[in-house]
Short mmCIF file of C-alpha atoms in Angstrom, two decimals:
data_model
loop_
_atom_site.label_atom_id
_atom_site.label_comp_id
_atom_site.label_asym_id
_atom_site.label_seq_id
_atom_site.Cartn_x
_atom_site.Cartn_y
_atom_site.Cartn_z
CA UNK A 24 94.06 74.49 15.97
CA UNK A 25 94.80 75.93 19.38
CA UNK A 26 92.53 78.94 20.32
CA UNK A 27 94.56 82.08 20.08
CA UNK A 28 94.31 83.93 23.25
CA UNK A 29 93.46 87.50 23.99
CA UNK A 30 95.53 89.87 22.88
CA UNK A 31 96.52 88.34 19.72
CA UNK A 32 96.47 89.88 16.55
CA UNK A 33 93.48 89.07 13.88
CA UNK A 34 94.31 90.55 10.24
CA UNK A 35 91.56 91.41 8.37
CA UNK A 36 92.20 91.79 4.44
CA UNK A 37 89.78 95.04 3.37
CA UNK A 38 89.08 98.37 5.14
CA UNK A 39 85.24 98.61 4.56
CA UNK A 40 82.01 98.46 6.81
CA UNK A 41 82.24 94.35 7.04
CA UNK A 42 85.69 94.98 8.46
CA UNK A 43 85.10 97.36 10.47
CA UNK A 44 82.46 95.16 12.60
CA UNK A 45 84.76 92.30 12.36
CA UNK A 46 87.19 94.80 14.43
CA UNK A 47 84.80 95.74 17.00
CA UNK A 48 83.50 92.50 17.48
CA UNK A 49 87.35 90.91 18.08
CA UNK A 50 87.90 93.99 20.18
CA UNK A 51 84.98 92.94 22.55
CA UNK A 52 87.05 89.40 23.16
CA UNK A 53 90.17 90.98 23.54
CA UNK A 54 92.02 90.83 20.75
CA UNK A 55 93.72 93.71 18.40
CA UNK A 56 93.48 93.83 14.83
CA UNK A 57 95.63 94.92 11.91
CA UNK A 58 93.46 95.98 8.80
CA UNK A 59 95.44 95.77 4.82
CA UNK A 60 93.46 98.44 2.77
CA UNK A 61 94.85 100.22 -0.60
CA UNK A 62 92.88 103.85 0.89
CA UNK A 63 94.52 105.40 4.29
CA UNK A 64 91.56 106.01 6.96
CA UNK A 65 89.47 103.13 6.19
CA UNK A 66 86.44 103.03 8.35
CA UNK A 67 88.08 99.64 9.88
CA UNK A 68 91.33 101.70 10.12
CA UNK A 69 90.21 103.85 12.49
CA UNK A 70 88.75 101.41 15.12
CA UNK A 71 92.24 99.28 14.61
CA UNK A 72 95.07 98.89 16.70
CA UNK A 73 97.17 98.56 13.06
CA UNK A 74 96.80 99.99 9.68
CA UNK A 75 98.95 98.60 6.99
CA UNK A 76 98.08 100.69 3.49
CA UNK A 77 99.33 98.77 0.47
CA UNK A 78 97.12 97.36 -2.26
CA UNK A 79 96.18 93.68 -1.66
CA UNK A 80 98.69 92.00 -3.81
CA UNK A 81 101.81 94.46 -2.58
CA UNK A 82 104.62 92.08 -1.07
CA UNK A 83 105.59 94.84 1.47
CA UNK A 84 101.99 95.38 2.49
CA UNK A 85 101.39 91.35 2.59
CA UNK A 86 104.60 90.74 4.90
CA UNK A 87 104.29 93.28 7.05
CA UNK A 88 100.43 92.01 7.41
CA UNK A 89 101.68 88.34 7.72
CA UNK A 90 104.65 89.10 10.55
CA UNK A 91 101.78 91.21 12.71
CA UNK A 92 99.20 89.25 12.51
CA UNK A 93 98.07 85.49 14.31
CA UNK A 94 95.62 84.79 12.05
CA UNK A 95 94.44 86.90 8.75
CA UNK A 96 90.75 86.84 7.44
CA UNK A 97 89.05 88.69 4.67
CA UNK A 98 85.89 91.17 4.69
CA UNK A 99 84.95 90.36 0.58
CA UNK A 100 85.43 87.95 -1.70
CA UNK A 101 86.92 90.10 -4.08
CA UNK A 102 90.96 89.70 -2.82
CA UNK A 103 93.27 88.74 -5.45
CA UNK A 104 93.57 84.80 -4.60
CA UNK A 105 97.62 85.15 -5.58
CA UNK A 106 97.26 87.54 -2.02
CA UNK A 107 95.83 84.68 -0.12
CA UNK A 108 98.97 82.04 -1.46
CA UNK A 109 101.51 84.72 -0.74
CA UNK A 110 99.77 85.13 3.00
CA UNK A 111 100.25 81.10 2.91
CA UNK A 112 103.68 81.00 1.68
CA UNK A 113 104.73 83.32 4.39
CA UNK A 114 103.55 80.84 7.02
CA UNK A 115 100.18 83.02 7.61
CA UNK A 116 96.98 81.06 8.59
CA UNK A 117 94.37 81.91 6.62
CA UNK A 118 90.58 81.25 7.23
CA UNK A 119 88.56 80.75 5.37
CA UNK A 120 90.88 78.66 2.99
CA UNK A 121 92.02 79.73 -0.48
CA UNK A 122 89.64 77.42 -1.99
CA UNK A 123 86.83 79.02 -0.47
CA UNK A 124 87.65 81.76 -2.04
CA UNK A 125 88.46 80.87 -5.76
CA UNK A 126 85.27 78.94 -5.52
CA UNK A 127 83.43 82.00 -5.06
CA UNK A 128 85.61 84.66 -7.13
CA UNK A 129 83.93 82.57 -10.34
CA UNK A 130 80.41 81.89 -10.63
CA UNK A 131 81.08 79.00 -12.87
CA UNK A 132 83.31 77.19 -10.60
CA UNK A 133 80.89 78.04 -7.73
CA UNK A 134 77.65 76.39 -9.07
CA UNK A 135 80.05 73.73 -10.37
CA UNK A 136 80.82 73.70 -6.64
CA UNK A 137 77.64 73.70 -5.18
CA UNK A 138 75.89 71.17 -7.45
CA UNK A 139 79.31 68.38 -6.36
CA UNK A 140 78.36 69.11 -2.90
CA UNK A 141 74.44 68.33 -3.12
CA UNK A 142 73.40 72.15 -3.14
CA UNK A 143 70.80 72.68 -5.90
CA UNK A 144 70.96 75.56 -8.27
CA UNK A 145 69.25 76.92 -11.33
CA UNK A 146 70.44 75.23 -14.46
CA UNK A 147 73.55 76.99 -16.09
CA UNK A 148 75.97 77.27 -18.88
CA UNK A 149 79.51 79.14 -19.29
CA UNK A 150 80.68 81.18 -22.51
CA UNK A 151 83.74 82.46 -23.20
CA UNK A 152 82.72 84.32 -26.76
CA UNK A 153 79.92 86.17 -28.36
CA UNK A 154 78.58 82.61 -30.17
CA UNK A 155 79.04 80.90 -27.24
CA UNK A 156 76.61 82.92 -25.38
CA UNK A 157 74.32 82.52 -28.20
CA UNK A 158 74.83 78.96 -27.98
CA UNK A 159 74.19 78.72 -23.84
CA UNK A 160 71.11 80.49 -24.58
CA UNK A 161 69.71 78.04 -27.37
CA UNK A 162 70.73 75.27 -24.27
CA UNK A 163 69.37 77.03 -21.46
CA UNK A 164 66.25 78.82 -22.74
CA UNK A 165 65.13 82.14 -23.20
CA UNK A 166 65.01 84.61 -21.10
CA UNK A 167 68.31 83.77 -19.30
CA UNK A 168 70.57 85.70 -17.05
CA UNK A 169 73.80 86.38 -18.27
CA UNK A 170 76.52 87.44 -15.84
CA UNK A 171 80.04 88.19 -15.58
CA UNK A 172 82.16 85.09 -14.24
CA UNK A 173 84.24 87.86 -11.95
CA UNK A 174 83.54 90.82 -10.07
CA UNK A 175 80.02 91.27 -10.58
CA UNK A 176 77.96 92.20 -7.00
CA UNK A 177 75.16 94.18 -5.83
CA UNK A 178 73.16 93.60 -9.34
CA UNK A 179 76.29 95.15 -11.26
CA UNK A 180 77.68 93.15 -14.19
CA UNK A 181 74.80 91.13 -15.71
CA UNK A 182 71.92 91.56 -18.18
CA UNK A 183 68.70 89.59 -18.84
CA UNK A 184 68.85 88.28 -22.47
CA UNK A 185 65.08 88.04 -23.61
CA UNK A 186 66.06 86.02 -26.73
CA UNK A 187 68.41 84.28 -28.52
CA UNK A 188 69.45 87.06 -31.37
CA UNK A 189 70.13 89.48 -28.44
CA UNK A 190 73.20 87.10 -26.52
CA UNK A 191 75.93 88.64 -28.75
CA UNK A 192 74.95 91.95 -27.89
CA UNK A 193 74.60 91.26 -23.98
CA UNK A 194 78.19 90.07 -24.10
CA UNK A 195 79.43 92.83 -25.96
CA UNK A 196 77.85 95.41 -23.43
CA UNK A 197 79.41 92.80 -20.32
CA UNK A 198 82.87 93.65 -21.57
CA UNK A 199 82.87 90.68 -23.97
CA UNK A 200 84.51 88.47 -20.50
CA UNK A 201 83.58 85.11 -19.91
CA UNK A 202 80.73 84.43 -18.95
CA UNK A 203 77.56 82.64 -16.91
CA UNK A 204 74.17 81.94 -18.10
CA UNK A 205 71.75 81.22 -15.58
CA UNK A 206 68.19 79.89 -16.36
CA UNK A 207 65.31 81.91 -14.60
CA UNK A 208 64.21 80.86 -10.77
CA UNK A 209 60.52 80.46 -10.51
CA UNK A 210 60.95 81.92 -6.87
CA UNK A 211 58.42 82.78 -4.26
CA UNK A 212 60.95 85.02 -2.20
CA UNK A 213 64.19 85.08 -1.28
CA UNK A 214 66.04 83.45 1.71
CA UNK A 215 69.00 83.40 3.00
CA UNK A 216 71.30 81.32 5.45
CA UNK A 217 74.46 82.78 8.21
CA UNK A 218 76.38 79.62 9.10
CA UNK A 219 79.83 78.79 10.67
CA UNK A 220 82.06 76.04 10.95
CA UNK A 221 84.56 76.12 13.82
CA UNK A 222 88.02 74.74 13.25
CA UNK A 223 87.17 71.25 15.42
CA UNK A 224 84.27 71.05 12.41
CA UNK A 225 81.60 72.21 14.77
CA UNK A 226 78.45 73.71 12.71
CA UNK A 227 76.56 76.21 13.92
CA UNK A 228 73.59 78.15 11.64
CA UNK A 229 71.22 81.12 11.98
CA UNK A 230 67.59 81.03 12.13
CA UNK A 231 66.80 82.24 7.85
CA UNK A 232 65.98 85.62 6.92
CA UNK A 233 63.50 87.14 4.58
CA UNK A 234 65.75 89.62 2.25
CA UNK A 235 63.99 91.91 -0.20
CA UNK A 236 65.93 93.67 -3.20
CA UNK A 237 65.94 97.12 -5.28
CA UNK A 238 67.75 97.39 -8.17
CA UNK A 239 69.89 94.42 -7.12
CA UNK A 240 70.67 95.85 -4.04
CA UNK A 241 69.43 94.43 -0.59
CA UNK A 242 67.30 96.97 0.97
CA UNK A 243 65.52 94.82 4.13
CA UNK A 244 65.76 92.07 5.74
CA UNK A 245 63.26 90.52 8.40
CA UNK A 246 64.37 87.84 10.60
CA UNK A 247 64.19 85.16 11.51
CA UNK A 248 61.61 84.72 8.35
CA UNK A 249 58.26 83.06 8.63
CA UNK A 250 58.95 79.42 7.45
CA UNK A 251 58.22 75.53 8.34
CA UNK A 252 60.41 73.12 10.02
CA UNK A 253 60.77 71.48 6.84
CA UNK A 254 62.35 74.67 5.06
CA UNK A 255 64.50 75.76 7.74
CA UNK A 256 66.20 72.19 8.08
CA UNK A 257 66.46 72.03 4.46
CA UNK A 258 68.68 75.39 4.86
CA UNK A 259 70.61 73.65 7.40
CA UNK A 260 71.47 70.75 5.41
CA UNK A 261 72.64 72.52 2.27
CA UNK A 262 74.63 75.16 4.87
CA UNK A 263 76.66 72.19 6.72
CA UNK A 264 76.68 69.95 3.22
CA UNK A 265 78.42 73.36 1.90
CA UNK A 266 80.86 74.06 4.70
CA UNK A 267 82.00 70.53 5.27
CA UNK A 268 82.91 69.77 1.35
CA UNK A 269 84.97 73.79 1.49
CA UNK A 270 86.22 72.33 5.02
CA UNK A 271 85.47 75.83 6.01
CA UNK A 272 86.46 77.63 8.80
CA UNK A 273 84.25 81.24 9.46
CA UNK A 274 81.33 82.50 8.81
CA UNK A 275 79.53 82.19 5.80
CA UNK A 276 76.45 84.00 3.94
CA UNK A 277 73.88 81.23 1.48
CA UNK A 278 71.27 83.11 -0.80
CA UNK A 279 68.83 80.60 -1.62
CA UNK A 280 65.36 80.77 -3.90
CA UNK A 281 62.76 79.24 -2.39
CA UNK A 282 60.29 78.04 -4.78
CA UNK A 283 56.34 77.57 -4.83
CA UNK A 284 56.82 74.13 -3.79
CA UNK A 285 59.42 74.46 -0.77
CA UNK A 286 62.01 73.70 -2.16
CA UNK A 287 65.54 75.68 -1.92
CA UNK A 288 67.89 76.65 -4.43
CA UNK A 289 71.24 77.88 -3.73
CA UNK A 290 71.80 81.48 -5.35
CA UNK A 291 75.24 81.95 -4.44
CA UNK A 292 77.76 81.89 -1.61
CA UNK A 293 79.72 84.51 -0.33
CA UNK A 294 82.45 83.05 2.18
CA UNK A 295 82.36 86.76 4.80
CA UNK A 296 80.08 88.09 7.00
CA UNK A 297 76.94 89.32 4.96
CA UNK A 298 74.77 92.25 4.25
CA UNK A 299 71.78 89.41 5.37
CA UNK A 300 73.08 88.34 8.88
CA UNK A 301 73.06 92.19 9.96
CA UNK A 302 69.98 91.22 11.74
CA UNK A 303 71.96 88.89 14.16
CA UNK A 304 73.99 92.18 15.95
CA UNK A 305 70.47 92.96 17.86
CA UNK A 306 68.41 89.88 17.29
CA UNK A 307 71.39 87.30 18.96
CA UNK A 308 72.95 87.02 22.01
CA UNK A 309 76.07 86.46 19.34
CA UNK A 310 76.39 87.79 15.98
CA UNK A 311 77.92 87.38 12.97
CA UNK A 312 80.87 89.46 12.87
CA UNK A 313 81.54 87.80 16.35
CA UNK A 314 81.23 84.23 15.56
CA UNK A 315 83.60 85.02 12.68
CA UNK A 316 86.22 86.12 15.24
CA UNK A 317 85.46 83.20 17.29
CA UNK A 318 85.92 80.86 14.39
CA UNK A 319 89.32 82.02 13.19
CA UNK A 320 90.55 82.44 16.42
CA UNK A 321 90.03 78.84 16.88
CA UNK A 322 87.32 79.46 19.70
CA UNK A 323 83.97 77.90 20.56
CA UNK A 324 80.92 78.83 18.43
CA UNK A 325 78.52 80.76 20.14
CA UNK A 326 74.64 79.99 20.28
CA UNK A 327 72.98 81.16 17.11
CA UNK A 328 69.00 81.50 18.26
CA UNK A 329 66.97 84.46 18.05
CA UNK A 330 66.48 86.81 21.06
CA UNK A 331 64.08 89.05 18.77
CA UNK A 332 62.64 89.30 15.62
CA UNK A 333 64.58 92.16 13.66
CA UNK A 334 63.76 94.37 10.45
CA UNK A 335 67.09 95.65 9.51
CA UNK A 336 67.15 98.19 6.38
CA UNK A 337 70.22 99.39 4.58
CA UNK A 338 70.65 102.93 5.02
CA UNK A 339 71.87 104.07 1.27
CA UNK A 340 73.38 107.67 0.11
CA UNK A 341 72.16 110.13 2.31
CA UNK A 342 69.64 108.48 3.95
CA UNK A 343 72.43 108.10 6.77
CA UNK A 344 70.95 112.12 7.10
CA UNK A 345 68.31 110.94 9.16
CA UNK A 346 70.52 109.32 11.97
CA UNK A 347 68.80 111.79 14.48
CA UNK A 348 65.21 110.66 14.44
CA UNK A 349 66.43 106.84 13.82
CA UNK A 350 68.71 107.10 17.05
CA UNK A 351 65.62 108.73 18.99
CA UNK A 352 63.61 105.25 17.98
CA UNK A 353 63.25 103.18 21.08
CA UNK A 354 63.46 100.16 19.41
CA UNK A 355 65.60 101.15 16.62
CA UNK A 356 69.41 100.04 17.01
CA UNK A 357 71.66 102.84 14.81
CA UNK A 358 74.78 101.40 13.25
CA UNK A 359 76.87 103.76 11.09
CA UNK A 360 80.15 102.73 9.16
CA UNK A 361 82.25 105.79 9.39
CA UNK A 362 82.16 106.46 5.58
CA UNK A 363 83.24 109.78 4.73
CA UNK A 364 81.13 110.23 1.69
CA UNK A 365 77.24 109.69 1.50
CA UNK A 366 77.53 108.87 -2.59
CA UNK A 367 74.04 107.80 -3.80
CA UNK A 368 73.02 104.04 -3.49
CA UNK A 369 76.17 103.80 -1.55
CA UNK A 370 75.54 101.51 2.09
CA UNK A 371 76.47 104.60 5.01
CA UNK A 372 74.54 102.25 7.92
CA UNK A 373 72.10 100.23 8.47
CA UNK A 374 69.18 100.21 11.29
CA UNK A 375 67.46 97.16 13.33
CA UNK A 376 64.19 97.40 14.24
CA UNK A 377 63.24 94.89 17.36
CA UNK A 378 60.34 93.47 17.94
CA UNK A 379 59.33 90.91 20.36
CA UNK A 380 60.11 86.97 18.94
CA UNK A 381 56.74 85.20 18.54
CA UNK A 382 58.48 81.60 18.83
CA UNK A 383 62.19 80.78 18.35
CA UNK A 384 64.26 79.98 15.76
CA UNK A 385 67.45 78.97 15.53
CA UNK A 386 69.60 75.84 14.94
CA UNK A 387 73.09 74.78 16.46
CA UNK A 388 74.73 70.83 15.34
CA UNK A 389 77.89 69.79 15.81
CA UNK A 390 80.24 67.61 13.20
#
């Protein structure tokens, strides 16, 4: 791939916070940006030099995207895949590939994934009907987490099924869609891994984060977490074992369990920028959502150690309220996503908290 110089045009498929970084990061290298986004004044609309609105599988939205744009990314895993072969057979490139992201739009396919390519999971089983479910249950064990194949995020779309008898009615209140069913992770806490893979193959991944959940949805994250050598190169291996079989090219988020004995399991993938890797905008010399930029683009990866050891915590519903006191924090760093509505348990900002690094962290290998 040849680098695209500055002044080129990135798309980015999705209007949200994750897209609006992506924006100001490829703004910092010199490069404009064209966001695709079914809602007009997107909060990665208004820091864009173009704003095409058309839903993501509109033909006039997608050419217009594809004749604008040098390259075309994605902010969530969530675009219609036919959007991504329609980008293709225009002549767009896309990164990451299509198969990235049908691997992780189904959570069967993506454990099937992971498990080909030497990334551990939890055991798991796939029904398509109520019996089925009762069936995967019987195989798996009780209690097992049943989950939507599709859609599902932030804890939404899945249900712990305590016993066998109760399957049928799980399912039923999923929708009655296909379905996963996960066996239980004996985990200590959870982990998780920012990697990219540059276009030439080179690999280059974050010191691991600490993340903490509340009703499925991340609330903190500390980084880079408190681990041994032997975990964080574990991390490394299943990041580069992951992005070499998807022959990736971007950034990447890995939520792993780590268990009482060290080892890692991964959780899932999502192949964007993360909610976890937030940490990296005031913890790196460069972040996520500009490492992303650099990938695409077909640049060099940037170093990926930590300058300081960051808290970051979501800021949800109107929590964003307190922006005055958290902007008077000296070693608070304030960043709000320009959504116009503080609905509760909806992600307005997030804050970093700095404090000094007791010992690096950090890993950078090349393919």
């Amino acid at each position: 791939m040849t680098p695209l110089p500055p002044g080129s045009t990135i798309g980015i498929l999705g209007g949200g916070q994750l897209g609006r970084m992506l924006a100001l990061a490829a703004a910092r290298l010199g490069f404009d940006v064209a966001i695709l986004e079914p809602e007009p004044g997107s909060p990665a609309a208004r820091v864009a030099a173009h704003a095409i609105v058309g839903d993501y599988d509109d033909a006039r939205a997608l050419t217009a995207l594809a004749e604008i744009a040098d390259v075309i990314t994605f902010e969530f895993e969530n675009v219609p895949a036919l959007a991504v072969e329609r980008l293709m057979a225009l002549g767009a490139r896309v990164a990451p590939n299509a198969r990235a992201l049908a691997v992780a739009q189904d959570r069967v396919e993506e454990k099937t994934f992971l498990n080909s390519a030497g990334a551990p999971t939890v055991a798991f089983a796939k029904a398509d009907t109520a019996e089925e479910a009762a069936q995967a249950v019987q195989i798996i064990g009780a209690p097992a987490l049943m989950k939507t194949r599709r859609d599902g995020y932030d804890g939404k779309g899945q249900k712990w099924v305590e016993h066998v008898s109760t399957a049928a009615a799980a399912f039923a209140a999923l929708g009655s869609k296909p379905v996963i069913l996960e066996a239980p992770a004996a985990f200590v806490r959870e982990l998780s891994v920012i990697a990219a893979r540059g276009a030439s193959g080179e690999i280059a991944v974050y010191p691991l984060s600490e993340n903490h959940h509340e009703a499925g949805v991340l609330r903190r994250t500390v980084a880079p977490a408190e681990t041994p050598a032997e975990t964080s190169d574990q991390a490394e291996r299943i990041a580069a074992q992951i992005l070499t079989s998807l022959d990736y090219v971007g950034v990447i988020g890995i939520e792993l369990f780590e268990l009482a004995d060290g080892r890692l399991l991964v959780n899932e993938i999502a192949p964007r920028v993360h909610n976890t890797g937030h940490w990296t905008q005031d913890g790196c010399e460069v972040d996520q959502f500009e490492q992303h930029i650099r990938a695409v683009a077909g640049w060099p990866l940037g170093p990926t150690h930590a300058t300081s050891r960051v808290e970051m915590l979501n800021l949800l519903g109107d929590e964003v309220a307190a922006w005055p006191r958290l902007a008077g924090e000296p070693d608070a760093r304030l960043h709000l996503y320009g959504k116009r509505d503080a609905k509760p348990g909806r992600k307005m900002g997030h804050v970093n908290r700095r404090r000094p690094l007791a010992s690096s962290g950090g890993a950078h290998r090349s393919e």
